[in-house]
Every structure is written in C-alpha cells, then in structure tokens.
Coordinates of C-alpha atoms in Angstrom, one line a residue:
M1 CA 0.0 0.0 0.0
D2 CA 1.8 3.1 -1.3
V3 CA -0.3 6.2 -1.5
P4 CA 2.0 8.4 -3.6
K5 CA 2.6 5.6 -6.1
A6 CA -1.2 5.0 -6.4
V7 CA -1.7 8.7 -7.1
Q8 CA 1.2 8.9 -9.5
N9 CA -0.1 6.0 -11.5
Y10 CA -3.4 7.8 -12.1
V11 CA -1.7 11.1 -13.0
N12 CA 0.8 9.4 -15.4
K13 CA -1.9 7.4 -17.1
M14 CA -4.1 10.5 -17.8
I15 CA -1.1 12.5 -19.1
N16 CA 0.4 9.7 -21.2
E17 CA -2.9 8.7 -22.7
V18 CA -3.0 12.1 -24.5
T19 CA 0.0 12.1 -26.9
G20 CA 1.8 15.2 -28.1
M21 CA 2.1 18.7 -26.7
K22 CA -0.7 19.4 -24.2
V23 CA -2.2 21.8 -21.7
L24 CA -3.0 20.7 -18.1
L25 CA -5.9 22.4 -16.5
M26 CA -6.7 21.8 -12.8
D27 CA -8.8 23.3 -10.0
A28 CA -7.4 24.4 -6.6
E29 CA -7.7 20.9 -5.0
T30 CA -6.2 18.8 -7.9
T31 CA -3.4 21.3 -8.2
S32 CA -2.4 20.4 -4.7
V33 CA -2.9 16.6 -5.4
I34 CA -0.6 16.7 -8.4
S35 CA 2.1 19.0 -6.9
M36 CA 2.6 16.5 -4.1
V37 CA 3.6 13.7 -6.5
L38 CA 5.1 15.4 -9.6
T39 CA 7.3 18.4 -10.2
Q40 CA 6.9 20.9 -13.1
T41 CA 10.0 19.4 -14.6
Q42 CA 8.5 15.9 -14.6
L43 CA 5.4 17.3 -16.2
L44 CA 7.4 19.0 -18.9
Q45 CA 9.1 15.7 -19.6
R46 CA 5.7 14.3 -20.3
E47 CA 5.0 17.0 -23.0
V48 CA 2.9 19.2 -20.7
Y49 CA 3.5 22.6 -22.4
L50 CA 1.3 24.7 -20.2
I51 CA -0.1 24.3 -16.6
D52 CA -3.0 26.5 -15.5
R53 CA -6.1 26.8 -13.4
L54 CA -9.5 26.0 -14.9
D55 CA -11.0 29.1 -13.2
N56 CA -8.5 31.4 -14.9
R57 CA -10.6 33.1 -17.6
Q58 CA -7.7 35.1 -19.0
R59 CA -6.1 32.2 -20.8
E60 CA -5.2 32.6 -24.5
K61 CA -6.9 30.5 -27.2
M62 CA -4.6 27.7 -28.5
R63 CA -6.8 25.5 -30.6
H64 CA -3.8 23.6 -31.9
L65 CA -3.2 22.1 -28.4
R66 CA -4.9 19.3 -26.6
C67 CA -6.2 19.8 -23.1
V68 CA -6.0 17.4 -20.2
C69 CA -8.4 18.7 -17.6
F70 CA -8.2 17.1 -14.1
V71 CA -10.6 18.4 -11.5
R72 CA -12.7 17.3 -8.5
P73 CA -16.4 16.9 -9.5
S74 CA -17.4 19.7 -7.2
P75 CA -20.2 22.1 -8.2
E76 CA -17.7 24.9 -8.6
S77 CA -15.5 22.9 -10.9
I78 CA -18.4 21.5 -12.9
Q79 CA -19.6 25.1 -13.5
A80 CA -16.2 26.2 -14.5
L81 CA -16.1 23.3 -17.0
V82 CA -19.5 24.3 -18.4
E83 CA -18.2 27.8 -19.0
E84 CA -15.0 26.4 -20.6
L85 CA -16.8 24.2 -23.0
R86 CA -19.2 27.0 -24.1
E87 CA -16.1 28.8 -25.4
P88 CA -13.4 26.2 -25.8
K89 CA -9.8 27.5 -26.0
Y90 CA -8.2 24.3 -27.1
G91 CA -8.8 21.8 -29.9
D92 CA -9.6 18.7 -27.9
Y93 CA -10.6 18.1 -24.2
Y94 CA -9.9 15.0 -22.2
L95 CA -11.8 15.3 -18.9
Y96 CA -10.6 13.4 -15.9
F97 CA -12.3 13.6 -12.5
S98 CA -10.7 12.7 -9.2
N99 CA -13.9 11.1 -7.8
S100 CA -17.3 9.7 -8.9
L101 CA -19.2 11.9 -11.3
R102 CA -23.0 12.2 -11.0
K103 CA -25.1 11.2 -14.0
S104 CA -26.7 14.7 -14.0
D105 CA -23.3 16.3 -14.3
I106 CA -22.4 14.1 -17.2
E107 CA -25.6 15.1 -19.0
R108 CA -24.9 18.7 -18.3
L109 CA -21.4 18.6 -19.8
A110 CA -22.7 16.7 -22.8
E111 CA -25.4 19.3 -23.4
V112 CA -23.0 22.2 -23.3
D113 CA -20.4 20.5 -25.7
E114 CA -21.9 22.0 -28.8
H115 CA -18.4 22.4 -30.4
E116 CA -17.8 18.6 -29.9
V117 CA -14.4 19.1 -28.4
V118 CA -14.7 16.5 -25.6
R119 CA -12.9 13.4 -26.6
E120 CA -12.9 11.4 -23.3
V121 CA -14.5 11.5 -19.8
Q122 CA -12.9 9.3 -17.1
E123 CA -12.9 8.9 -13.3
Y124 CA -9.4 8.6 -11.9
F125 CA -9.5 8.3 -8.1
A126 CA -6.6 10.6 -7.1
D127 CA -8.5 12.6 -4.4
C128 CA -6.1 13.1 -1.5
L129 CA -2.7 14.7 -0.7
A130 CA -0.1 11.9 -0.7
I131 CA 2.4 13.1 1.8
N132 CA 4.5 10.1 2.7
S133 CA 4.2 6.5 1.3
D134 CA 1.9 5.7 4.2
L135 CA 0.4 9.1 5.0
F136 CA -2.4 11.0 3.3
S137 CA -4.5 14.0 4.0
L138 CA -7.8 15.3 2.6
N139 CA -6.7 18.8 3.5
I140 CA -10.3 19.8 4.5
R141 CA -10.7 23.5 5.5
T142 CA -14.4 23.5 6.2
P143 CA -15.7 23.0 9.8
L144 CA -16.3 19.5 11.1
Y145 CA -19.5 20.2 13.0
T146 CA -22.9 21.8 12.6
E147 CA -25.6 22.2 15.3
N148 CA -23.5 20.4 17.9
L149 CA -20.4 18.4 18.5
Q150 CA -22.2 15.2 17.5
T151 CA -23.4 16.3 14.0
W152 CA -21.3 16.5 10.8
D153 CA -21.1 19.6 8.7
P154 CA -22.7 18.2 5.5
R155 CA -19.8 19.6 3.3
T156 CA -17.1 18.0 5.4
F157 CA -19.0 14.8 5.7
Q158 CA -19.4 14.4 1.9
R159 CA -15.8 15.4 1.3
S160 CA -14.6 12.8 3.9
T161 CA -16.8 10.1 2.4
D162 CA -15.6 10.9 -1.1
G163 CA -11.9 11.0 -0.1
I164 CA -12.0 7.7 1.8
L165 CA -13.8 5.9 -1.1
A166 CA -11.3 7.3 -3.6
L167 CA -8.4 6.2 -1.5
L168 CA -9.8 2.7 -1.2
L169 CA -10.3 2.5 -5.0
S170 CA -6.7 3.8 -5.6
L171 CA -5.3 1.1 -3.3
K172 CA -7.7 -1.5 -4.7
K173 CA -9.1 -2.4 -1.2
K174 CA -12.6 -3.4 -0.1
P175 CA -12.2 -3.4 3.7
L176 CA -14.3 -4.3 6.6
I177 CA -15.0 -1.2 8.7
R178 CA -14.5 -0.5 12.4
Y179 CA -15.0 2.7 14.3
E180 CA -14.7 4.3 17.7
R181 CA -17.9 3.5 19.6
S182 CA -18.0 6.9 21.5
S183 CA -17.9 9.0 18.3
A184 CA -21.2 9.7 16.6
L185 CA -19.2 11.2 13.7
A186 CA -17.2 8.0 13.3
R187 CA -20.3 5.8 13.4
K188 CA -22.0 7.9 10.7
L189 CA -19.0 8.0 8.4
A190 CA -18.4 4.3 8.8
A191 CA -22.0 3.6 7.8
E192 CA -21.9 5.9 4.8
V193 CA -18.7 4.5 3.5
S194 CA -20.0 0.9 3.9
Y195 CA -23.3 1.9 2.1
Q196 CA -21.4 3.6 -0.8
M197 CA -19.2 0.6 -1.3
Q198 CA -22.3 -1.6 -1.7
Q199 CA -23.8 0.9 -4.1
E200 CA -20.7 1.0 -6.2
G201 CA -20.4 -2.8 -6.3
P202 CA -18.6 -3.2 -9.6
L203 CA -15.9 -0.6 -8.7
F204 CA -15.0 -2.5 -5.6
D205 CA -14.9 -5.9 -7.3
F206 CA -11.3 -6.7 -6.4
R207 CA -9.7 -10.0 -5.8
R208 CA -10.5 -11.2 -2.3
P209 CA -7.4 -11.5 -0.1
D210 CA -7.1 -14.3 2.4
T211 CA -7.5 -11.8 5.3
P212 CA -9.8 -8.9 4.7
P213 CA -8.3 -5.4 5.1
I214 CA -9.6 -3.1 7.8
L215 CA -10.7 0.5 7.6
L216 CA -10.4 1.9 11.1
I217 CA -12.2 5.3 11.6
M218 CA -11.0 7.2 14.7
D219 CA -11.9 10.5 16.3
R220 CA -9.3 13.1 17.3
R221 CA -11.3 13.9 20.4
N222 CA -10.4 10.5 21.9
D223 CA -6.7 11.5 22.0
P224 CA -6.2 15.2 22.6
V225 CA -2.7 14.7 24.1
T226 CA -0.7 13.8 21.0
P227 CA -1.4 17.1 19.1
L228 CA -0.4 19.1 22.2
L229 CA 3.1 17.6 22.6
L230 CA 6.3 18.7 20.9
H231 CA 7.5 15.7 19.0
W232 CA 11.2 15.6 18.2
T233 CA 11.3 13.9 14.7
Y234 CA 12.5 16.2 11.9
Q235 CA 9.2 16.2 9.9
A236 CA 7.1 16.8 13.0
L237 CA 9.4 19.6 14.3
V238 CA 9.3 21.5 11.0
H239 CA 5.5 21.3 10.9
E240 CA 5.1 22.3 14.6
L241 CA 7.6 25.2 14.7
I242 CA 7.4 26.5 11.1
G243 CA 4.6 24.7 9.3
I244 CA 4.3 22.5 6.2
D245 CA 1.5 23.3 3.8
N246 CA 1.0 21.1 0.8
G247 CA 4.6 20.0 0.9
R248 CA 5.9 23.6 1.1
V249 CA 7.5 25.5 4.0
D250 CA 7.2 29.3 4.3
L251 CA 10.5 30.7 5.6
S252 CA 9.8 34.3 4.5
N253 CA 9.6 35.5 8.2
L254 CA 13.1 34.3 9.0
P255 CA 15.6 37.2 9.4
D256 CA 18.1 37.7 6.5
I257 CA 16.6 34.8 4.5
R258 CA 17.8 34.6 0.9
P259 CA 15.2 35.1 -1.8
E260 CA 15.4 31.5 -3.1
L261 CA 14.8 30.2 0.4
R262 CA 11.6 32.2 1.1
E263 CA 9.6 29.1 0.3
V264 CA 11.1 25.6 0.1
V265 CA 9.7 22.2 -0.9
L266 CA 9.9 19.5 1.7
S267 CA 8.8 16.3 0.1
A268 CA 10.0 12.7 0.8
L269 CA 9.2 11.9 -2.9
Q270 CA 11.5 14.6 -4.3
D271 CA 14.2 14.9 -1.6
P272 CA 16.2 11.7 -0.8
F273 CA 17.9 13.3 2.2
F274 CA 14.6 14.2 3.8
Q275 CA 13.2 10.8 3.0
Q276 CA 16.0 9.2 4.9
N277 CA 16.0 11.5 7.8
M278 CA 12.4 12.7 8.4
Y279 CA 11.7 10.3 11.2
L280 CA 15.0 10.9 13.1
T281 CA 15.1 13.0 16.2
I282 CA 16.8 16.4 16.0
G283 CA 19.8 15.0 17.9
E284 CA 20.3 12.1 15.4
L285 CA 19.7 14.5 12.5
G286 CA 22.7 16.7 13.5
T287 CA 25.3 14.0 12.6
N288 CA 23.6 13.3 9.2
I289 CA 23.4 17.1 8.4
K290 CA 27.2 17.4 9.0
T291 CA 27.8 14.4 6.7
Y292 CA 25.6 15.9 4.1
V293 CA 27.4 19.2 4.3
D294 CA 30.8 17.4 4.1
E295 CA 29.6 15.6 1.0
Y296 CA 28.6 18.9 -0.6
Q297 CA 32.0 20.5 0.3
T298 CA 33.8 17.6 -1.3
K299 CA 31.9 17.9 -4.5
H300 CA 32.3 21.6 -4.5
K301 CA 36.0 21.3 -4.1
S302 CA 36.3 18.8 -7.0
S303 CA 34.1 21.0 -9.2
A304 CA 36.4 23.9 -8.7
D305 CA 39.4 21.9 -9.9
I306 CA 38.9 22.4 -13.7
K307 CA 42.1 22.1 -15.6
S308 CA 41.2 20.6 -18.9
I309 CA 38.4 20.2 -21.5
T310 CA 37.6 16.9 -20.0
D311 CA 37.2 18.4 -16.5
M312 CA 35.0 21.1 -18.0
K313 CA 32.8 18.6 -19.7
R314 CA 32.5 16.5 -16.5
F315 CA 31.5 19.7 -14.6
V316 CA 28.9 20.7 -17.1
E317 CA 27.4 17.2 -17.1
D318 CA 27.3 17.2 -13.3
Y319 CA 26.2 20.8 -12.9
P320 CA 22.4 20.3 -12.6
E321 CA 22.9 17.6 -9.9
F322 CA 25.5 19.9 -8.3
R323 CA 23.1 22.8 -8.2
K324 CA 20.3 20.6 -6.8
L325 CA 22.7 19.3 -4.1
S326 CA 23.7 22.8 -3.3
G327 CA 20.1 24.0 -2.9
N328 CA 19.2 21.0 -0.8
V329 CA 22.1 21.4 1.6
T330 CA 21.3 25.0 2.1
K331 CA 17.6 24.2 2.6
H332 CA 18.2 21.6 5.3
V333 CA 20.9 23.6 7.1
T334 CA 18.5 26.6 7.2
L335 CA 15.6 24.5 8.5
V336 CA 17.7 22.8 11.2
G337 CA 19.3 26.1 12.1
E338 CA 15.9 27.7 12.7
I339 CA 14.7 24.8 14.7
S340 CA 17.8 24.9 16.9
R341 CA 17.4 28.6 17.4
R342 CA 13.7 28.2 18.5
V343 CA 14.6 25.3 20.8
K344 CA 17.2 27.3 22.6
N345 CA 15.4 30.7 22.7
E346 CA 12.1 29.3 23.8
S347 CA 13.5 26.8 26.4
L348 CA 11.8 23.9 24.5
M349 CA 13.9 21.2 25.9
E350 CA 12.8 22.1 29.5
V351 CA 9.1 22.5 28.3
S352 CA 9.2 19.2 26.4
E353 CA 10.5 17.3 29.5
L354 CA 7.5 18.5 31.5
E355 CA 5.1 17.8 28.6
Q356 CA 6.3 14.2 28.4
G357 CA 6.0 13.8 32.2
L358 CA 2.4 15.0 32.2
A359 CA 1.6 12.8 29.2
V360 CA 2.9 9.5 30.5
S361 CA 3.1 9.5 34.3
E362 CA 1.3 10.8 37.4
N363 CA 3.4 12.7 39.9
H364 CA 1.1 15.5 41.0
T365 CA 3.4 17.2 43.6
Q366 CA 6.4 17.4 41.3
D367 CA 4.2 18.4 38.3
V368 CA 2.7 21.3 40.2
K369 CA 6.1 22.4 41.5
T370 CA 7.6 22.5 37.9
L371 CA 4.5 24.2 36.5
R372 CA 4.8 27.0 39.1
Q373 CA 8.3 27.6 37.8
L374 CA 7.6 27.4 34.1
L375 CA 4.1 29.0 33.7
P376 CA 5.3 32.6 34.7
N377 CA 8.5 32.3 32.5
S378 CA 8.1 35.0 29.8
Q379 CA 11.0 33.4 27.8
I380 CA 8.6 30.5 27.0
P381 CA 6.0 31.5 24.4
V382 CA 2.5 32.0 25.8
D383 CA 1.0 29.3 23.6
R384 CA 3.5 26.8 24.8
R385 CA 2.8 27.6 28.4
I386 CA -0.9 27.3 27.8
R387 CA -0.3 23.8 26.4
L388 CA 1.5 22.8 29.6
L389 CA -1.6 24.0 31.5
L390 CA -3.9 22.1 29.2
L391 CA -2.0 18.8 29.7
Y392 CA -2.2 19.3 33.4
A393 CA -6.0 20.1 33.2
L394 CA -6.6 17.0 31.1
R395 CA -4.5 14.6 33.3
Y396 CA -5.9 15.8 36.6
E397 CA -9.4 16.7 35.4
K398 CA -11.1 14.3 37.9
S399 CA -8.5 14.7 40.7
V400 CA -9.7 16.2 44.0
N401 CA -6.2 17.7 44.4
S402 CA -6.4 19.6 41.1
V403 CA -5.0 23.1 41.3
T404 CA -6.0 24.2 37.8
N405 CA -7.6 27.4 39.1
E406 CA -4.5 28.4 40.9
L407 CA -2.4 27.8 37.9
V408 CA -4.7 29.8 35.7
N409 CA -4.5 32.7 38.2
L410 CA -0.7 32.4 38.1
M411 CA -0.7 32.8 34.3
I412 CA -3.1 35.8 34.5
Q413 CA -0.8 37.4 37.1
S414 CA 2.2 36.9 34.7
G415 CA 0.4 38.9 32.0
V416 CA -1.4 36.2 30.0
P417 CA -4.8 37.6 28.7
E418 CA -7.8 35.9 30.2
S419 CA -9.2 35.5 26.7
K420 CA -6.4 33.2 25.8
L421 CA -7.1 31.0 28.8
A422 CA -10.7 30.3 27.8
V423 CA -9.2 27.4 25.8
V424 CA -8.8 25.4 29.0
S425 CA -12.5 24.9 29.6
Q426 CA -13.1 24.7 25.9
L427 CA -10.7 21.8 25.5
I428 CA -12.2 20.0 28.5
Q429 CA -15.6 20.3 26.8
Y430 CA -14.2 19.2 23.5
A431 CA -12.1 16.2 24.6
G432 CA -12.3 15.8 28.3
T433 CA -12.8 12.4 30.1
D434 CA -16.5 12.3 29.5
S435 CA -15.9 12.7 25.7
R436 CA -13.2 10.1 25.4
L437 CA -13.6 6.4 24.8
E438 CA -10.6 5.1 26.7
D439 CA -8.5 5.9 29.7
I440 CA -5.5 7.4 27.9
F441 CA -3.9 8.6 31.1
S442 CA -4.3 5.3 33.0
N443 CA -5.6 7.0 36.1
H444 CA -9.3 6.1 36.3
N445 CA -9.1 3.2 38.7
L446 CA -6.6 1.5 41.1
I447 CA -5.4 -1.1 38.7
S448 CA -4.6 1.4 35.9
R449 CA -3.0 3.8 38.5
T450 CA -0.7 1.1 39.7
R451 CA 0.2 0.2 36.1
N452 CA 0.9 3.9 35.5
V453 CA 3.2 4.1 38.5
F454 CA 5.3 1.1 37.4
K455 CA 5.4 2.6 33.9
G456 CA 6.8 5.8 35.3
L457 CA 9.5 3.9 37.3
Q458 CA 10.7 2.1 34.2
G459 CA 13.9 3.5 32.6
V460 CA 13.4 5.2 29.2
E461 CA 16.0 5.8 26.6
N462 CA 15.1 9.5 26.1
V463 CA 12.9 11.6 28.4
Y464 CA 11.8 13.7 25.4
T465 CA 10.3 10.7 23.5
Q466 CA 8.5 8.8 26.3
H467 CA 5.0 9.4 25.0
V468 CA 3.6 7.0 22.4
P469 CA 0.4 8.0 20.6
H470 CA -2.8 6.2 21.7
L471 CA -3.1 4.9 18.1
F472 CA -0.1 2.7 18.6
T473 CA -1.8 0.7 21.4
V474 CA -4.9 0.4 19.2
L475 CA -2.9 -1.0 16.3
Q476 CA -1.0 -3.4 18.6
D477 CA -4.3 -4.8 19.9
L478 CA -5.7 -5.0 16.3
A479 CA -2.6 -6.9 15.1
K480 CA -2.9 -9.4 17.9
G481 CA -6.7 -9.8 17.4
R482 CA -7.4 -8.3 20.9
L483 CA -9.1 -5.0 19.8
K484 CA -12.4 -5.2 21.7
D485 CA -15.6 -5.2 19.5
A486 CA -17.4 -3.4 22.3
L487 CA -15.0 -0.4 21.9
Y488 CA -14.4 -0.6 18.2
P489 CA -17.5 -2.3 16.6
F490 CA -17.7 -3.4 13.0
I491 CA -20.2 -2.0 10.5
N492 CA -22.1 -4.9 8.9
D493 CA -19.6 -7.8 8.3
S494 CA -17.0 -8.8 10.9
T495 CA -14.0 -11.1 11.2
K496 CA -11.9 -12.8 13.9
D497 CA -8.8 -12.9 11.6
K498 CA -5.8 -10.9 12.4
P499 CA -5.5 -8.2 9.6
Q500 CA -2.6 -7.7 7.4
D501 CA -3.6 -4.4 5.8
V502 CA -5.1 -1.5 7.9
I503 CA -6.2 1.9 6.7
V504 CA -6.7 4.4 9.6
F505 CA -8.7 7.6 9.1
F506 CA -8.7 10.3 11.8
I507 CA -11.8 12.6 11.9
G508 CA -10.4 15.9 13.2
G509 CA -6.9 15.4 11.8
V510 CA -3.8 13.2 12.1
T511 CA -0.4 14.1 13.4
Y512 CA 3.2 13.5 12.1
A513 CA 3.9 11.8 15.4
E514 CA 1.3 9.1 14.6
A515 CA 2.7 8.9 11.0
A516 CA 6.2 8.2 12.5
E517 CA 4.8 5.3 14.6
V518 CA 3.1 3.9 11.6
A519 CA 6.3 4.1 9.6
K520 CA 8.1 2.1 12.3
I521 CA 5.4 -0.6 12.1
N522 CA 5.7 -0.7 8.3
A523 CA 9.4 -1.0 8.5
G524 CA 9.1 -4.0 10.8
Q525 CA 10.8 -2.2 13.7
V526 CA 8.0 -3.0 16.3
Q527 CA 7.8 -6.3 18.0
G528 CA 4.3 -7.9 18.1
V529 CA 3.0 -6.3 15.0
S530 CA 5.2 -7.8 12.3
G531 CA 3.6 -8.3 8.9
L532 CA 1.1 -5.5 9.5
R533 CA 0.9 -2.9 6.7
V534 CA -0.7 0.4 7.7
V535 CA -1.8 3.6 5.8
I536 CA -2.8 6.5 8.0
G537 CA -4.6 9.8 7.1
G538 CA -7.2 12.2 8.2
T539 CA -9.3 15.3 7.4
S540 CA -6.0 17.3 7.8
V541 CA -2.5 17.2 9.3
L542 CA -2.5 18.9 12.6
R543 CA -0.2 21.2 14.5
G544 CA -0.9 22.0 18.1
E545 CA -2.0 25.5 17.1
S546 CA -4.5 24.2 14.5
F547 CA -5.9 21.5 16.9
L548 CA -6.6 24.1 19.7
K549 CA -8.2 26.5 17.2
D550 CA -10.5 23.7 15.9
A551 CA -11.4 22.8 19.5
A552 CA -12.0 26.4 20.6
D553 CA -14.0 27.3 17.5
S554 CA -16.2 24.2 17.7
V555 CA -17.0 24.6 21.4
S556 CA -17.6 28.4 21.0
M557 CA -20.0 27.7 18.2
F558 CA -21.9 24.8 19.5
G559 CA -20.8 24.0 23.1
G560 CA -20.9 27.3 24.9
K561 CA -18.3 30.0 25.2
G562 CA -16.4 28.3 28.0
A563 CA -16.0 29.3 31.6
N564 CA -15.4 33.0 32.3
I565 CA -12.1 32.7 34.0
S566 CA -11.4 35.1 36.8
T567 CA -9.2 35.3 39.9
T568 CA -12.2 35.0 42.3
G569 CA -15.4 33.1 42.6
K570 CA -16.2 29.4 41.8
D571 CA -13.2 27.1 41.4
L572 CA -12.3 26.7 37.7
G573 CA -11.9 23.0 38.1
E574 CA -15.5 22.7 39.3
R575 CA -16.7 25.0 36.5
L576 CA -14.9 22.9 33.9
R577 CA -16.7 19.8 35.2
S578 CA -20.1 21.6 35.3
N579 CA -19.7 23.0 31.8
R580 CA -18.7 19.6 30.2
I581 CA -20.8 18.2 27.4
A582 CA -22.3 14.8 28.3

C-alpha cells in the first residue's frame, strides 16, 4: 500500500494517454494533489506545455493544443467546465475527475459541448494529498460540525466520504470497517462508506485476499494529548515550529533569508535526504546534516578543480545535480538552524520534558512544582505555556487535588490575557474524560493507576520521547486480534482474523507523530506487529495550534463560550466539570 505511487499511476496514465504537446488544467484541489507527487520538470518531460487553473478566464486560445483537464467533481469545478466548453480555448478536451461523477453532471457537460471538443471522460481516483508513502490528508478546510459536536457539517461529511472511497479504490481495497464507539461522527462516516461501497459494487470488485483489510475510523477527540506535545522527529518539528502546507515551508519570516529560500519544498518523494531523515530526532539528525554538508563540500572542491576540457565537460554534465545538491544542503541547514534557534530561545527542551512527564506518568506534587516555575516564565511563548496547563488540566481533570484554578491565576498574574485561557475549559468540553472512549492517562481506577506508577518507574532511553500516541496501542491490539468489539465495533460484516492491511482515518486530523509510529510498524521495527501494513490519514494534518483552534472554534460555536475565568469566585476545576458536554 503506497499512496503516492497510487496517485502517480493515475496522473501518469491520464497524461500519457494524450499524446503530443498538451495543456494541463486543474482546480485548486487537484493542483495540490498533483504538486505533491510530480514536479513541473517531470510534467514538462511528459510533454505538458502549459499548466494553468481552470478558473483562470484570462487564458489565451490555443486551438492547436490538446487539453487534459483534471478536477474534482465539485459544483464549482463543474460550473467552470461548463463555461470552458461553451467557449473552448483548445482543440480537444480530455476530462478526468478525481472522484465519482454524478449522472446529472455528465448530462450537463454533454449538453454544453456544442463544439464537440470533448474526446474522453474518465474517473481517476486521485483525491487526496499523498504526503508520505503511508500518510495522506484530505486537506479539509471546512468546519467539522454543525448544530452540535455530534453532528457532521454536510460539506465536510461528503468530502470525507468521497476522499476515503477514492483512497480505497486507488489502493484497490474493499475493507471491513471498524469505528470508535464513542464517536457519533465516526459511526455515521463508517455507515456511509459501507453503504457507498455496496452501491458502487462493480468498482469494488477486487480479488478477495485471504485476510480482509480493515478500515479503522477514529476521532481526534479521543486522543487530545498527541497534538499538544512537541514531537522531536524532523518532519514533526518542522511542521510544529514552522509549518508544512501542501509540501511547502514558508521561511519568509526568518531574518536575513535569501530570496530563493523564502519558500522551500519539503517532500519525501522529491528529496532523498529528507526521506532518509524525516523520522530521526533532531539530535540524530545533526550528525547526518554534518555528513551531508561534508559531501557537498567535497563535490564543491572537486568541481572547482577544472584544468582541462575533460574536466569542464564533466563539470557541465554534473552541474544540474550539483546545483540541486547545493540548494538542498542550504535548505536543510537553514531548517535545522531555525529549529535549533527556536529550541534554545524558547526553552523547548525544558518544556518538552514536562510535557512528556504530564503525558505518561502521574506525579502531582512534582508536576505542580515544575508548572509553578515554568508558567510565569516569559521566555517561553505564551501558547507553549498554555499547552502545559492544558496537559495538566486533562490529566488531573477528575483529581480532587487539582489546582487548575491556581495555575490559571498564576498565568493571569504573569500577564497572559484571560481570553487566551478560555481554551482550558473549551478543551475539556471538546475532549475531556466524558468525551473520550478510553483511559488514555491510565488514572481512572486503582489497577490502571498502579500500572501507571510502574510505567513511570521504568527506565526510558530518552525523556523527550516517552509518549507513544494512543493509536499505537490500538494497532497493537488490532494486530494481535485483541481489539475489543465493544469499543471498536464493526459495520455490517465482521471477522476474527488478524488483519494484514489496515487503513486508519482520523476525523479531526492526524499528526506527524502518529505517522512516524506507523512508519516504524511498516518498517518491521516494532515487536508484536510484524507483517502489519498500515496507511494513515485524516481530514487534515494537525499542528498544536490548529488543533486548539479547531477545538475552541467548535466549542464556542456549539458547546458554549467556555468558563469566564477570573481570579475570584467558583473554582475553575469545578466550573470545567459543570460545563462539560455529556
């Protein structure tokens, strides 16, 4: 199961089917889909003369060229196609859609094709952003909810259904479906995907494997901890501290940044160094960066030694690769340099150590003592301090010893606006204990608390990487055939077989930390889950900032405005409990 390869196969097929010089028209979504798997140079090598957006009405007429048009079958793109076919700018049109096309849309396009320029209409199911070989995103920007936190926004629901179906078709899988029992959204999505697979019977008529694949639909609200933590792998750090958007990193805000580095591409498909190092921690990465720079310096020195025509010819032949290596070295040195600067200036090592402690073990007295030291520290960014408070509030939500109110007051006294602290009660409403399916902190009863104490006493290789996403435990249980049907029921058919292929979809977004764990499983580096192949994706790829914004916006819209935090009056911890959604 290789998501980028599946998408590339579709894109190559549609481009190669149309011979000769051609134009490629796309909409906003398919532009992102293609840019993740092919470069402009690779498109040019396939005789794509011009790349443009379908909604650009200023394009010149070039009737001598053929047009490959690849769009989502959305109402906006269908309307843009209708307008295009009324006044065609190219000689022939080959229409490819990234998902299923409604019969009414086909009829509408046929009616408007008075010039008879449409030569082909096909559905090619490349309808997601292929980020890594085992990671995808639907890149959904619309809200998840409408009316309340148990009801899908119709646009997001339809887009999620379409995206999952297209992914299954591209991977040629007809899975059994399981979902998190506590999530109304997961249950509805699972039922709809199952229904649509039955309706599209011939499309899903694949060869039956010995063990049926599993589609596991999860809800981000069941694990709010993973997005709040600073994860130390290269890909996760770049996304958390700088941001990766459709495979691009915006560095324009960095001081004294060179023009060619204002925006850089960070793609495992196009950058061998990144592919080899994206799951390494920043400490491990340092050694490889030095080796990479040394390699560049060696090549640079040899390229400067030109004494003959033969040397000159060799240099000219190697120059494109040399320039590429030069740009790549500079890019990664710049990224690692910015990460190192932020880690030092924002005391992120100290912050991360406490984050990890709050996430994996229960030591209330020491946690409060350290929080009292760090929360007033103005050197640490406000948002990072708030996340420490959020982790404390989540872990000790039910504890009679909770001092959440005192810690909130401490932050207010240190100059943090009360409006920023409203997210504490909002996150409890969004993903507190009563909203979650499982005991992710292992502190709900005596047995789990005892297990948690022993876990905290065990030695760990690195205090900054103690936390393992909740997904990892779920996949372990699934691989061993121990995932409880009561917690993760099937839709329609079920099986007792241990699966080989698993596709995980996160409603509310997936994280690069979870992708790194999946990569370890796929590489055979995890005992007990050997032979398991996993693809993971979600409605988006989260940063801590985007996760908290989603939670706050959702609760503000449908779950109340959150507690009005003040330094006096009713204890905040009690108010958090009384405001919680059942």
